[in-house]
Amino acid sequence: MLRQIHSLAGLISALLVMLIGLTGAVLSINPALERLAISVPAGVSVAELAGRVVRHYPGAEQIQRTASGTIIVYYSAGDVSGVDRVDPSSGMAIAPYAPPAYARWFKELHRSLFLDTPGSAAVGITALLMLLVSSSGLFLLLKRVGGWRQLARPLHGNRSQRWHAAVARFAVAGLLLSAVTGSYMSAATFSFISDGSQDEPDIPATTSGGTPLPAARLPALLATSLADLRELSFPLAGDSSAVYTLRIRQGDAYVDQSSGALLAFRAHSNVRESFELIYQLHTGEGLWWLGLILGLSALGAPWLAVTGIAVWWQRQRAKPRIANNSAPASADCVILVGSENNSTWGFARALHDALRQAGQRVHTAPMNQFSSRHNAARQLFILTATYGDGDAPACATHFLTNVAGIAPNQAASYAVLGFGDRQFPTFCQFAQEVDAAMAARGWRRSLELALIDRQSPQEFARWGSQVGALLGHELVLDYAPAHPHTHALQLRERIAYGEEEHDPTVVLRFIAAPLPASAGWLKSRLARHRLPRFEAGDLAGVMAPGSSMPRFYSLASGSGDGVLEICVRKQPGGVCSSYLYHLLPGDRIEAFIQPNPQFRPALGKAPVILIGAGTGIGPLAGFIRNNTGQHPMYLYWGGRHPDSDFLYEPELRNYLADRRLTQLHTAFSRVTNGVHVQTRLMEDADNMRRLIADDGQVLVCGSRAMAASVRQAMDQILAPLKLDVAALREKGRYREDVF
Amino acid sequence: MKNITACACLAGALALPGFVQARPVTLTAQLKNYAGNGAYLAVYVTDAAGKYKKTLWVAGKKTKYYKHLSDWARGSGLNAGEFDGISGASVGSGKTLKVTVELADTLIDAGYEIRVDSAAEDGRDNPADVRTPLSKQGAGKPVGGRGYVKSFIYDM
Ligand SMILES: Cc1cc2nc3c(=O)[nH]c(=O)nc-3n(C[C@H](O)[C@H](O)[C@H](O)COP(=O)(O)OP(=O)(O)OC[C@H]3O[C@@H](n4cnc5c(N)ncnc54)[C@H](O)[C@@H]3O)c2cc1C
Ligand SMILES: Cc1cc2nc3c(=O)[nH]c(=O)nc-3n(C[C@H](O)[C@H](O)[C@H](O)COP(=O)(O)O)c2cc1C
């Protein structure tokens, strides 16, 4: 619901919010610019200032002090009239005063789109929508990261989602302030609320009518400090009944031009004072630093609009569309889906279609709709993502309460498939809770809970073969979420290790594939035969010929290195790894880049601890190669035998020599008294604790089993520091890329 | 009910000229080309000493800005009764205000003046932007202003 409100209000207001954000940002610079141009003398009275001004401007009509402190004089001299900025300490002209034309133009655009009252109304409505969007956005952001305390932690999601959340995190406070104050000012413009400006002093019925005194000697002006002045209007020369109008911070009054008495002073009401405060908070006038902060936040608005629309569009495209959905009562299989960003629906659809192909009647529905109507089915599949801090996604929020009220069908069994991301401390927690709740309620489990990391099509396919075994017929779940278009690469170099072993490893270096000679002149001009952009630690998605399901390989190089380098272990019977292993220099492949910004060494001088085994060394070697700043880096790596698979050995020795690598600890398992990498960590526990106490960051890459052992070892090592992996992970100081 | 109101109005319209001799006067104010938003104008009648008598027209809808038409504001006391029904939109830079108002005959050729106060946002306040004697002879003769008003003329 919150998300619908956020998207709808955001979409409606996007264009205007962009415009108002940009114009607001331009206007926000003004107070700072004005502030640069002035110096305000202390301890000067209004009378002194008026005296100085009148000496230079006998025809002075009005003296104004702007919010930023500039003193402006309106005057007439004979037939000409003018406006000057004057020096408050001498009363002398500095320059003619004209607010910059661009500022006026932007102000008008910002306030009314040059459309008068209808324009002001549109702007007012936009301000209200912006209030709605930024407050709902703040709640969504908090839900997304899992609460206030987690607000600063690294963001997840695809590129648009991350940008949207990152800019929102930085701009939301300023945008909220602008929206609240803007709505208020708009309401005041349309007199829905009072701005207190009608509280004028009563007009004096009589004046003393004597000979006017010079302004510099009027007691009421002598008693008023320049610091409080807003505006002083002079009486028209020759009109003895006229008075001075004096407006100061505290209120408005008239001043008798001969006695100098303060007539009919009227203090500003609270309403007026709050209006002025809100006006200042909105414009930054007199608060130039706030103005700049608001301006920067306002610049975020177009960004948020664009990325917001992208996120919305992606979600629309991934929207659940289930063809041939059987009625719940007549279905053999029921698929329940818990999804926040809709990608899980794609997997559900693939399962739905495959089951139908296998002759089943299938009903698919959001988890929140689960009720006793679904009890007739023999098989219940629950596919759910986890969101925020281990929470339910939007369409599964009531599931756990619903389950408690539904009597289990003894003839039916269920299987839960969790979708999540191992970068989160609470990986697939909601799926685990669902699995446990079903079991606790007495449902029969047909398959162990299975968990899918980062929408891996491979893990999904593997789960599919289990489902097939369960139903007694083959089930092919060949589903890959839409991926970016691929780039043609050509193998330049291959370095093989352990060729005589059962599962050898190869380092592959690709360059951008040159265009075939047959490509026309125009095409060869237009086509990019450069490498796409990537960094070490990102992933390359490779599709083996005849397979639409990509496999991912961690990149050991950045595009700046001029090659795309991966390190592949040939799996027994593996489709893609065999294909890659048998490539020869000159062969071409198709690949796409999947950014993995979570998996990077943090900026700064804190030590980086790199832990890996086997091909997990790839990205780690890439990080070390790029460590030309010689920040402390410690590598712990496990292999099988130094003679067969010491990957990157010569390079690592060079890095040690030129200090890109601080220390190298290897662990080989297939030598006498062989050990694994976690054993090395334990042996070096003191060093490890010292590095962590120094704000060190841990990056782990390699197989799932290795990562689990390393987590265990690290928890033991960290215990004396009252720390654990979960705590480090929360701060982005423990990151994994495991497969 | 409807009929009764209509009758009352008709009777009033017929009766009015009998009580006060009044005539239509057309006021035309041409504004200068200044940089800024629409100007507020107050056109009013004063005696020779500048004492406020009667409001003829106010251009500008938001009463909260009327205080900037300072001489007029002081004279009229900003009593709504003084300007009810004789106000219209503000006048943009370079634009012309042209309105016809009723003016009592007793005010003509009796030593009174027409004055115009003007003000615009972020600009100066111009009390007595225009001053011109109110007489049959003065009618039709344009006078210049010292603020936002370029020229002012009244015809009767
Ligand atoms: C984030 C990430 C990073 C990775 N980085 C690397 C890397 O840097 N280097 C690297 O070498 N790998 C990496 N991998 C693993 C890689 O993506 C592949 O999973 C691996 O190469 C195996 O793919 P394959 O096509 O050769 O095997 P597949 O054909 O997919 O088979 C995988 C395994 O399952 C078995 N298998 C296949 N089909 C079935 C079935 N129906 N039922 C039961 N078992 C079956 C196969 O025998 C094989 O052992 C990474 C994976 C991820 C997710
Ligand atoms: C903001 C955000 C928060 C997430 N929080 C978790 C989490 O706490 N635990 C987890 O295992 N996965 C988490 N994930 C990963 C998602 O569960 C995973 O990407 C899933 O495939 C998304 O499916 P959906 O598109 O159907 O919502 C999160 C993803 C995002 C974008």
Short mmCIF file of C-alpha atoms in Angstrom, two decimals, chain A residues 42-308:
data_model
loop_
_atom_site.label_atom_id
_atom_site.label_comp_id
_atom_site.label_asym_id
_atom_site.label_seq_id
_atom_site.Cartn_x
_atom_site.Cartn_y
_atom_site.Cartn_z
CA ALA A 42 27.59 46.08 14.84
CA GLY A 43 26.18 48.63 17.28
CA VAL A 44 24.76 51.01 14.68
CA SER A 45 21.29 52.49 15.18
CA VAL A 46 18.70 52.97 12.47
CA ALA A 47 18.94 56.75 13.07
CA GLU A 48 22.68 56.71 12.36
CA LEU A 49 22.18 54.73 9.20
CA ALA A 50 19.31 56.99 8.07
CA GLY A 51 21.46 60.07 8.76
CA ARG A 52 24.32 58.67 6.67
CA VAL A 53 22.00 57.68 3.87
CA VAL A 54 20.19 61.04 3.76
CA ARG A 55 23.53 62.84 3.50
CA HIS A 56 24.18 61.05 0.20
CA TYR A 57 20.56 60.65 -0.85
CA PRO A 58 18.50 63.75 -0.03
CA GLY A 59 15.63 62.14 -1.91
CA ALA A 60 15.76 58.82 -0.03
CA GLU A 61 12.35 57.18 0.13
CA GLN A 62 12.97 53.79 1.62
CA ILE A 63 15.82 51.91 3.26
CA GLN A 64 15.65 48.12 3.26
CA ARG A 65 17.80 45.57 4.95
CA THR A 66 17.49 42.18 3.23
CA ALA A 67 17.59 38.89 5.09
CA SER A 68 21.21 38.45 4.20
CA GLY A 69 22.08 41.93 5.52
CA THR A 70 22.39 43.95 2.31
CA ILE A 71 21.31 47.61 2.74
CA ILE A 72 19.28 48.96 -0.16
CA VAL A 73 18.12 52.54 -0.66
CA TYR A 74 15.24 53.58 -2.91
CA TYR A 75 15.51 57.26 -3.83
CA SER A 76 14.37 59.97 -6.22
CA ALA A 77 16.49 62.82 -7.44
CA GLY A 78 14.50 65.22 -9.56
CA ASP A 79 12.84 63.21 -12.26
CA VAL A 80 14.93 60.07 -11.92
CA SER A 81 14.40 57.44 -9.33
CA GLY A 82 16.71 54.59 -8.56
CA VAL A 83 17.82 51.84 -6.21
CA ASP A 84 21.31 51.52 -4.81
CA ARG A 85 23.11 49.06 -2.60
CA VAL A 86 24.86 51.20 0.00
CA ASP A 87 27.67 50.75 2.45
CA PRO A 88 26.08 50.76 5.91
CA SER A 89 29.13 52.31 7.55
CA SER A 90 29.20 55.38 5.30
CA GLY A 91 25.80 55.51 3.61
CA MET A 92 27.59 55.75 0.31
CA ALA A 93 26.48 53.98 -2.83
CA ILE A 94 28.28 50.74 -3.66
CA ALA A 95 26.43 49.96 -6.87
CA PRO A 96 22.96 50.21 -8.34
CA TYR A 97 20.91 47.36 -6.97
CA ALA A 98 19.07 45.02 -9.25
CA PRO A 99 18.25 41.55 -8.14
CA PRO A 100 19.74 39.33 -10.86
CA ALA A 101 17.24 38.84 -13.67
CA TYR A 102 17.88 35.10 -13.71
CA ALA A 103 16.95 34.89 -10.04
CA ARG A 104 13.64 36.61 -10.69
CA TRP A 105 12.99 34.33 -13.65
CA PHE A 106 13.76 31.19 -11.67
CA LYS A 107 11.77 32.42 -8.72
CA GLU A 108 8.71 32.97 -10.87
CA LEU A 109 9.13 29.57 -12.49
CA HIS A 110 9.65 27.96 -9.11
CA ARG A 111 6.60 29.60 -7.55
CA SER A 112 4.04 29.65 -10.33
CA LEU A 113 5.50 28.23 -13.57
CA PHE A 114 4.68 31.66 -15.09
CA LEU A 115 1.03 30.66 -14.89
CA ASP A 116 -0.21 32.91 -12.11
CA THR A 117 -2.79 31.43 -9.81
CA PRO A 118 -3.23 28.11 -11.63
CA GLY A 119 0.55 27.76 -11.65
CA SER A 120 0.84 28.50 -7.94
CA ALA A 121 -1.87 25.94 -7.32
CA ALA A 122 0.01 23.33 -9.35
CA VAL A 123 3.18 24.09 -7.41
CA GLY A 124 1.28 23.87 -4.13
CA ILE A 125 -0.17 20.50 -5.06
CA THR A 126 3.29 19.34 -6.12
CA ALA A 127 4.63 20.36 -2.72
CA LEU A 128 1.94 18.27 -1.06
CA LEU A 129 2.66 15.31 -3.33
CA MET A 130 6.34 15.74 -2.60
CA LEU A 131 5.56 15.59 1.08
CA LEU A 132 3.66 12.38 0.48
CA VAL A 133 6.42 10.93 -1.71
CA SER A 134 9.28 11.80 0.60
CA SER A 135 7.59 10.64 3.77
CA SER A 136 6.38 7.37 2.23
CA GLY A 137 9.84 7.07 0.66
CA LEU A 138 11.48 7.47 4.06
CA PHE A 139 9.34 4.66 5.47
CA LEU A 140 10.13 2.45 2.48
CA LEU A 141 13.82 3.21 2.86
CA LEU A 142 13.73 2.29 6.54
CA LYS A 143 11.86 -0.88 5.75
CA ARG A 144 14.32 -1.65 3.00
CA VAL A 145 17.45 -1.33 5.11
CA GLY A 146 15.79 -2.72 8.23
CA GLY A 147 15.49 0.29 10.55
CA TRP A 148 17.13 3.54 11.58
CA ARG A 149 20.25 1.93 12.94
CA GLN A 150 20.97 0.27 9.62
CA LEU A 151 20.42 3.41 7.59
CA ALA A 152 24.10 3.81 6.78
CA ARG A 153 24.83 0.25 5.80
CA PRO A 154 25.66 -0.77 2.22
CA LEU A 155 22.70 -0.89 -0.14
CA HIS A 156 21.55 -3.84 -2.21
CA GLY A 157 19.37 -4.34 -5.23
CA ASN A 158 19.90 -3.68 -8.89
CA ARG A 159 21.55 -0.56 -10.23
CA SER A 160 18.45 1.67 -10.34
CA GLN A 161 17.30 0.49 -6.93
CA ARG A 162 20.67 1.19 -5.40
CA TRP A 163 20.95 4.64 -6.94
CA HIS A 164 17.42 5.48 -5.94
CA ALA A 165 18.02 4.45 -2.34
CA ALA A 166 21.47 6.01 -2.15
CA VAL A 167 20.31 9.42 -3.35
CA ALA A 168 17.19 9.18 -1.21
CA ARG A 169 19.30 8.46 1.85
CA PHE A 170 21.31 11.60 1.25
CA ALA A 171 18.51 13.91 0.18
CA VAL A 172 15.44 12.85 2.08
CA ALA A 173 15.89 15.16 5.08
CA GLY A 174 16.30 18.24 2.91
CA LEU A 175 13.46 17.25 0.60
CA LEU A 176 11.15 16.65 3.52
CA LEU A 177 11.97 20.06 4.96
CA SER A 178 11.43 21.73 1.57
CA ALA A 179 8.16 19.88 1.05
CA VAL A 180 6.76 20.69 4.49
CA THR A 181 7.74 24.35 4.36
CA GLY A 182 6.69 24.65 0.71
CA SER A 183 3.26 23.19 1.41
CA TYR A 184 2.85 25.59 4.28
CA MET A 185 3.84 28.60 2.18
CA SER A 186 1.54 27.55 -0.57
CA ALA A 187 -1.31 27.19 1.91
CA ALA A 188 -0.51 30.71 3.14
CA THR A 189 -0.48 32.03 -0.45
CA PHE A 190 -3.97 30.71 -0.92
CA SER A 191 -4.97 31.99 2.55
CA PHE A 192 -5.88 28.51 3.77
CA ILE A 193 -3.78 29.42 6.75
CA SER A 194 -2.84 32.84 8.00
CA ASP A 195 0.67 34.17 7.63
CA GLY A 196 -0.06 36.82 10.25
CA SER A 197 0.78 39.67 7.89
CA GLN A 198 -2.60 41.34 8.30
CA ASP A 199 -1.72 42.42 11.82
CA GLU A 200 -0.82 45.98 10.91
CA PRO A 201 -0.42 48.67 13.50
CA ASP A 202 -3.40 51.02 13.73
CA ILE A 203 -2.89 54.05 11.63
CA PRO A 204 -2.22 57.07 13.85
CA ALA A 205 -5.22 59.37 13.85
CA THR A 206 -3.20 62.49 14.55
CA THR A 207 0.42 63.49 14.29
CA SER A 208 2.15 66.29 16.16
CA GLY A 209 2.37 68.24 12.90
CA GLY A 210 5.41 70.29 13.97
CA THR A 211 8.60 71.03 12.04
CA PRO A 212 10.23 67.79 10.88
CA LEU A 213 13.50 66.78 12.59
CA PRO A 214 16.37 65.21 10.63
CA ALA A 215 16.06 61.41 10.59
CA ALA A 216 19.34 61.07 12.49
CA ARG A 217 17.82 62.78 15.56
CA LEU A 218 14.53 60.96 15.86
CA PRO A 219 14.43 59.23 19.27
CA ALA A 220 12.52 56.18 18.05
CA LEU A 221 15.11 55.55 15.33
CA LEU A 222 17.99 56.19 17.73
CA ALA A 223 16.59 53.47 19.97
CA THR A 224 16.40 50.88 17.20
CA SER A 225 19.40 48.76 16.26
CA LEU A 226 20.31 48.33 12.61
CA ALA A 227 20.50 44.60 13.25
CA ASP A 228 16.72 44.57 13.77
CA LEU A 229 15.81 46.74 10.80
CA ARG A 230 13.69 45.39 7.95
CA GLU A 231 12.53 48.57 6.29
CA LEU A 232 12.24 52.30 6.91
CA SER A 233 9.98 54.37 4.62
CA PHE A 234 10.41 58.13 4.67
CA PRO A 235 7.42 60.46 4.68
CA LEU A 236 6.74 62.32 1.47
CA ALA A 237 8.58 65.66 1.62
CA GLY A 238 6.31 68.62 2.37
CA ASP A 239 3.49 66.57 3.84
CA SER A 240 3.51 67.46 7.52
CA SER A 241 0.82 64.93 8.35
CA ALA A 242 2.89 62.05 6.96
CA VAL A 243 4.88 59.64 9.14
CA TYR A 244 7.81 57.27 8.85
CA THR A 245 6.92 53.59 8.55
CA LEU A 246 9.36 51.47 10.52
CA ARG A 247 9.39 47.70 10.14
CA ILE A 248 11.71 45.76 12.39
CA ARG A 249 12.24 42.14 13.28
CA GLN A 250 9.91 42.41 16.27
CA GLY A 251 7.03 44.35 14.73
CA ASP A 252 5.84 47.35 12.78
CA ALA A 253 5.25 50.95 13.84
CA TYR A 254 4.96 54.54 12.64
CA VAL A 255 7.32 57.28 13.72
CA ASP A 256 6.27 60.91 14.04
CA GLN A 257 8.52 63.02 11.83
CA SER A 258 8.77 65.95 14.23
CA SER A 259 8.60 64.48 17.71
CA GLY A 260 10.33 61.25 16.73
CA ALA A 261 7.88 59.34 18.89
CA LEU A 262 7.07 55.70 18.19
CA LEU A 263 3.40 55.67 17.21
CA ALA A 264 1.23 52.62 17.35
CA PHE A 265 3.91 49.92 17.58
CA ARG A 266 2.44 46.51 16.87
CA ALA A 267 4.49 43.44 17.76
CA HIS A 268 4.46 40.54 15.30
CA SER A 269 2.10 37.80 16.29
CA ASN A 270 3.28 34.24 16.83
CA VAL A 271 1.63 33.35 13.56
CA ARG A 272 3.70 35.93 11.75
CA GLU A 273 6.87 34.82 13.47
CA SER A 274 6.32 31.20 12.57
CA PHE A 275 5.63 32.20 8.99
CA GLU A 276 8.91 34.08 8.84
CA LEU A 277 10.80 31.17 10.35
CA ILE A 278 9.26 28.76 7.87
CA TYR A 279 9.95 31.16 5.03
CA GLN A 280 13.60 31.24 6.07
CA LEU A 281 13.76 27.49 6.38
CA HIS A 282 12.36 27.19 2.88
CA THR A 283 14.42 29.82 1.10
CA GLY A 284 17.58 29.83 3.16
CA GLU A 285 17.37 33.62 3.13
CA GLY A 286 19.57 34.70 6.01
CA LEU A 287 20.58 31.06 6.51
CA TRP A 288 22.85 30.67 3.52
CA TRP A 289 24.36 27.36 4.64
CA LEU A 290 20.92 25.82 5.02
CA GLY A 291 20.08 27.18 1.59
CA LEU A 292 23.03 25.30 0.11
CA ILE A 293 22.08 22.07 1.87
CA LEU A 294 18.50 22.40 0.62
CA GLY A 295 19.80 23.14 -2.86
CA LEU A 296 21.93 20.01 -2.88
CA SER A 297 18.99 17.94 -1.71
CA ALA A 298 16.80 19.54 -4.36
CA LEU A 299 19.31 18.44 -6.98
CA GLY A 300 18.54 14.93 -5.80
CA ALA A 301 14.92 15.32 -6.90
CA PRO A 302 15.49 14.84 -10.65
CA TRP A 303 17.72 11.87 -9.89
CA LEU A 304 15.09 10.33 -7.68
CA ALA A 305 12.42 10.93 -10.29
CA VAL A 306 14.45 9.29 -13.06
CA THR A 307 15.68 6.30 -11.07
CA GLY A 308 12.26 5.98 -9.43
#
